[in-house]
Structure formats: C-alpha cells, structure tokens
Amino acid sequence: WFVAEAARESLERHWKRRVEIAVLELQKLGAPMSPKDPTQLWASSNDYAGPFNRQDPTSDNHLKIFVDEYWKTGPRGFELLKRLSSLVSHDFMAGLSRVSMYVIDGHPLEQEQIAQLKAIFGDTRVSERGRVCLGISHQPLNNDRGGVEVSNIQRDSSAEKAKIQPDDVLLKFDGKPLTDFDNLIEVLKAYRPDDEVTFEVLRYGVRKPFEVKVKLQGWYER
C-alpha cells in the first residue's frame, strides 16, 4: 500500500508541476487567465482533495483562460494548452474539470482553432461569451417562473461588489424577465465593461423581489 501511495503522490506532484510550468509559459506569451499564480490551483486543502475533487468554477482553484482580442499566443500557445488537458482528464470521475476556456467577443480565432480547443478540453469547457462577466455560477431551477438561481459568486466580481448572494434568484434584467442562464449570457453580450444594469432579485427570507444595480466588469484585470 505504501509503495502504491508513494507512486501516486509522485505522479500527482509531476502533473501539478507540468501544469504550473505550462500556465507560466502561457502568461509569458500574453495569455490572460485567472488565477495568475498557478500554485493557487491547489492552495486550499478545503477546496482541493485530490484530482478527483469537484470544483467551483468561480473559485481560485479553477483555472480560467480568456481568449479575447489580446490573444496572440500562436501555435506555441496551443501546444501549451494541450499540457493542461490533465486538469480535465484527472477529473473524469467527478464529471467536472479544473479548467475552463472563455472565448470572448472580439477574439482572433478561426472556427477551426475553436474546434481545437474543444478537442483539448471538451465542448462543455469551452464557452463563447460577451465582453462582460457577472461572476456567478448557477443551478437549474425546477419551476415555471424562470430566472437564474445563483449558486456561487466569484471574488471581486461585478456580482460580489453589487452584494448579490448565493441562492438569490435573478428574475429580471433591465426590466425584462430572464428565462434561464443561457438567456442571461445572451443579453450580457450587448454590454461593455463599466456599463450599469439593473437586476430584479428574489432573496430567501425577503418578502418581495427588489432591484440591484450592477456595474459590469470585464473578465480579468489587464
């Protein structure tokens, strides 16, 4: 047992170091991502319990890579991204990965290159988005009312600064009903960083829905 455990720990150290080197090299090529310090991916023992642990995509334990108008990594960038595939394959039992790619409006990629990203990370881990990020993850709602139920909130995000909370339900966006999370993604594509919008929010323990103003931010700090 001890031999097997030592071998497992050695393999885990190896794939972590391989990921860290690839992340740092990608940043040298100008690839935007969060967190910038790759050791943060395994910094919290509470959030990380080995490579099969389920992850919150809004946390610093989940690598987020942003392909936007500033993406200039070239072929070398795709080689390095392939090294990060271990963040997907190590999580296959949990069904979730420790990495997400966000392809943001204005990006320079061809459709073939986006297909390459999906081949590396899987279709569900490569998402096309607008230029602003609310900073939430969601959970499906089982009702006919519609809306978006917030499950987690990213630190320092637009949502956190507006004091939106986990379990809040976002009912309306600038006066128009939200049907689901995909609807929210689409309406946000019309906005730019620093735009201000208004959500109608339903909160547990509060009798009536109320309005929350949100100043939208980009996906990362340049």
PDB file of C-alpha atoms in Angstrom, residues 81-181:
ATOM      1  CA  LEU A  81      -2.783  24.330 -23.733  1.00  0.00           C
ATOM      2  CA  LYS A  82      -2.523  20.619 -24.531  1.00  0.00           C
ATOM      3  CA  ARG A  83      -0.385  20.223 -21.401  1.00  0.00           C
ATOM      4  CA  LEU A  84      -3.336  21.477 -19.371  1.00  0.00           C
ATOM      5  CA  SER A  85      -5.524  18.605 -20.549  1.00  0.00           C
ATOM      6  CA  SER A  86      -4.553  16.799 -17.325  1.00  0.00           C
ATOM      7  CA  LEU A  87      -6.806  19.257 -15.493  1.00  0.00           C
ATOM      8  CA  VAL A  88      -9.657  17.660 -17.421  1.00  0.00           C
ATOM      9  CA  SER A  89      -8.623  14.010 -17.531  1.00  0.00           C
ATOM     10  CA  HIS A  90      -7.797  13.898 -13.818  1.00  0.00           C
ATOM     11  CA  ASP A  91     -11.388  14.892 -13.068  1.00  0.00           C
ATOM     12  CA  PHE A  92     -13.262  12.427 -15.251  1.00  0.00           C
ATOM     13  CA  MET A  93     -14.837  10.572 -12.307  1.00  0.00           C
ATOM     14  CA  ALA A  94     -16.289  13.810 -10.897  1.00  0.00           C
ATOM     15  CA  GLY A  95     -17.608  14.929 -14.235  1.00  0.00           C
ATOM     16  CA  LEU A  96     -16.204  18.440 -13.776  1.00  0.00           C
ATOM     17  CA  SER A  97     -12.790  19.821 -14.616  1.00  0.00           C
ATOM     18  CA  ARG A  98     -10.412  22.299 -13.024  1.00  0.00           C
ATOM     19  CA  VAL A  99     -10.105  24.424 -16.175  1.00  0.00           C
ATOM     20  CA  SER A 100     -12.429  26.482 -18.363  1.00  0.00           C
ATOM     21  CA  MET A 101     -11.771  28.363 -21.605  1.00  0.00           C
ATOM     22  CA  TYR A 102     -13.761  31.509 -22.343  1.00  0.00           C
ATOM     23  CA  VAL A 103     -13.754  32.672 -25.968  1.00  0.00           C
ATOM     24  CA  ILE A 104     -14.744  36.333 -25.742  1.00  0.00           C
ATOM     25  CA  ASP A 105     -16.264  38.574 -28.425  1.00  0.00           C
ATOM     26  CA  GLY A 106     -13.515  40.209 -30.493  1.00  0.00           C
ATOM     27  CA  HIS A 107     -11.186  37.192 -30.335  1.00  0.00           C
ATOM     28  CA  PRO A 108      -8.941  36.466 -33.363  1.00  0.00           C
ATOM     29  CA  LEU A 109      -9.523  32.695 -33.566  1.00  0.00           C
ATOM     30  CA  GLU A 110     -10.852  30.868 -36.599  1.00  0.00           C
ATOM     31  CA  GLN A 111     -13.595  28.264 -36.139  1.00  0.00           C
ATOM     32  CA  GLU A 112     -11.017  25.517 -36.719  1.00  0.00           C
ATOM     33  CA  GLN A 113      -8.989  26.823 -33.782  1.00  0.00           C
ATOM     34  CA  ILE A 114     -12.053  26.904 -31.535  1.00  0.00           C
ATOM     35  CA  ALA A 115     -12.684  23.301 -32.572  1.00  0.00           C
ATOM     36  CA  GLN A 116      -9.100  22.506 -31.497  1.00  0.00           C
ATOM     37  CA  LEU A 117      -9.776  23.990 -28.063  1.00  0.00           C
ATOM     38  CA  LYS A 118     -12.906  21.846 -27.731  1.00  0.00           C
ATOM     39  CA  ALA A 119     -10.899  18.788 -28.758  1.00  0.00           C
ATOM     40  CA  ILE A 120      -8.415  19.516 -25.951  1.00  0.00           C
ATOM     41  CA  PHE A 121     -10.828  20.436 -23.154  1.00  0.00           C
ATOM     42  CA  GLY A 122     -14.244  19.178 -24.274  1.00  0.00           C
ATOM     43  CA  ASP A 123     -17.222  21.083 -25.672  1.00  0.00           C
ATOM     44  CA  THR A 124     -18.701  21.991 -22.292  1.00  0.00           C
ATOM     45  CA  ARG A 125     -15.452  23.544 -21.029  1.00  0.00           C
ATOM     46  CA  VAL A 126     -15.058  25.985 -23.918  1.00  0.00           C
ATOM     47  CA  SER A 127     -17.676  28.749 -23.734  1.00  0.00           C
ATOM     48  CA  GLU A 128     -18.275  31.713 -26.035  1.00  0.00           C
ATOM     49  CA  ARG A 129     -19.122  34.877 -24.106  1.00  0.00           C
ATOM     50  CA  GLY A 130     -19.559  38.638 -24.418  1.00  0.00           C
ATOM     51  CA  ARG A 131     -17.081  41.197 -23.106  1.00  0.00           C
ATOM     52  CA  VAL A 132     -18.521  41.448 -19.582  1.00  0.00           C
ATOM     53  CA  CYS A 133     -18.568  38.972 -16.724  1.00  0.00           C
ATOM     54  CA  LEU A 134     -21.165  38.977 -13.956  1.00  0.00           C
ATOM     55  CA  GLY A 135     -19.132  36.474 -11.931  1.00  0.00           C
ATOM     56  CA  ILE A 136     -21.671  33.839 -10.917  1.00  0.00           C
ATOM     57  CA  SER A 137     -22.288  30.158 -11.412  1.00  0.00           C
ATOM     58  CA  HIS A 138     -25.858  28.891 -11.426  1.00  0.00           C
ATOM     59  CA  GLN A 139     -28.016  25.917 -10.588  1.00  0.00           C
ATOM     60  CA  PRO A 140     -31.062  24.834 -12.607  1.00  0.00           C
ATOM     61  CA  LEU A 141     -34.472  25.982 -11.403  1.00  0.00           C
ATOM     62  CA  ASN A 142     -37.315  23.480 -11.265  1.00  0.00           C
ATOM     63  CA  ASN A 143     -40.231  25.860 -11.664  1.00  0.00           C
ATOM     64  CA  ASP A 144     -42.233  27.683 -14.301  1.00  0.00           C
ATOM     65  CA  ARG A 145     -41.227  31.135 -13.092  1.00  0.00           C
ATOM     66  CA  GLY A 146     -37.897  31.246 -14.905  1.00  0.00           C
ATOM     67  CA  GLY A 147     -34.963  33.279 -13.682  1.00  0.00           C
ATOM     68  CA  VAL A 148     -31.399  32.359 -12.749  1.00  0.00           C
ATOM     69  CA  GLU A 149     -30.586  30.892  -9.334  1.00  0.00           C
ATOM     70  CA  VAL A 150     -27.100  31.851  -8.144  1.00  0.00           C
ATOM     71  CA  SER A 151     -25.013  29.027  -6.692  1.00  0.00           C
ATOM     72  CA  ASN A 152     -21.557  30.634  -6.287  1.00  0.00           C
ATOM     73  CA  ILE A 153     -20.066  34.096  -6.678  1.00  0.00           C
ATOM     74  CA  GLN A 154     -16.565  34.916  -7.861  1.00  0.00           C
ATOM     75  CA  ARG A 155     -14.379  37.014  -5.568  1.00  0.00           C
ATOM     76  CA  ASP A 156     -14.128  40.716  -6.589  1.00  0.00           C
ATOM     77  CA  SER A 157     -16.649  40.193  -9.396  1.00  0.00           C
ATOM     78  CA  SER A 158     -19.448  42.511 -10.540  1.00  0.00           C
ATOM     79  CA  ALA A 159     -21.944  40.351  -8.648  1.00  0.00           C
ATOM     80  CA  GLU A 160     -19.981  40.360  -5.389  1.00  0.00           C
ATOM     81  CA  LYS A 161     -19.498  44.134  -5.474  1.00  0.00           C
ATOM     82  CA  ALA A 162     -23.252  44.558  -6.016  1.00  0.00           C
ATOM     83  CA  LYS A 163     -23.855  42.292  -2.972  1.00  0.00           C
ATOM     84  CA  ILE A 164     -25.686  39.592  -4.909  1.00  0.00           C
ATOM     85  CA  GLN A 165     -25.700  36.443  -2.751  1.00  0.00           C
ATOM     86  CA  PRO A 166     -25.672  32.674  -3.306  1.00  0.00           C
ATOM     87  CA  ASP A 167     -29.242  31.308  -3.595  1.00  0.00           C
ATOM     88  CA  ASP A 168     -30.530  34.643  -4.934  1.00  0.00           C
ATOM     89  CA  VAL A 169     -32.780  34.263  -7.973  1.00  0.00           C
ATOM     90  CA  LEU A 170     -32.244  36.820 -10.745  1.00  0.00           C
ATOM     91  CA  LEU A 171     -35.754  37.362 -12.103  1.00  0.00           C
ATOM     92  CA  LYS A 172     -35.333  40.311 -14.463  1.00  0.00           C
ATOM     93  CA  PHE A 173     -32.560  42.102 -16.340  1.00  0.00           C
ATOM     94  CA  ASP A 174     -33.212  45.799 -17.021  1.00  0.00           C
ATOM     95  CA  GLY A 175     -36.934  45.176 -16.614  1.00  0.00           C
ATOM     96  CA  LYS A 176     -37.138  42.133 -18.878  1.00  0.00           C
ATOM     97  CA  PRO A 177     -37.782  38.624 -17.473  1.00  0.00           C
ATOM     98  CA  LEU A 178     -34.862  36.186 -17.535  1.00  0.00           C
ATOM     99  CA  THR A 179     -35.825  32.710 -18.700  1.00  0.00           C
ATOM    100  CA  ASP A 180     -32.602  30.898 -17.785  1.00  0.00           C
ATOM    101  CA  PHE A 181     -28.795  31.173 -17.624  1.00  0.00           C
TER     102      PHE A 181
END
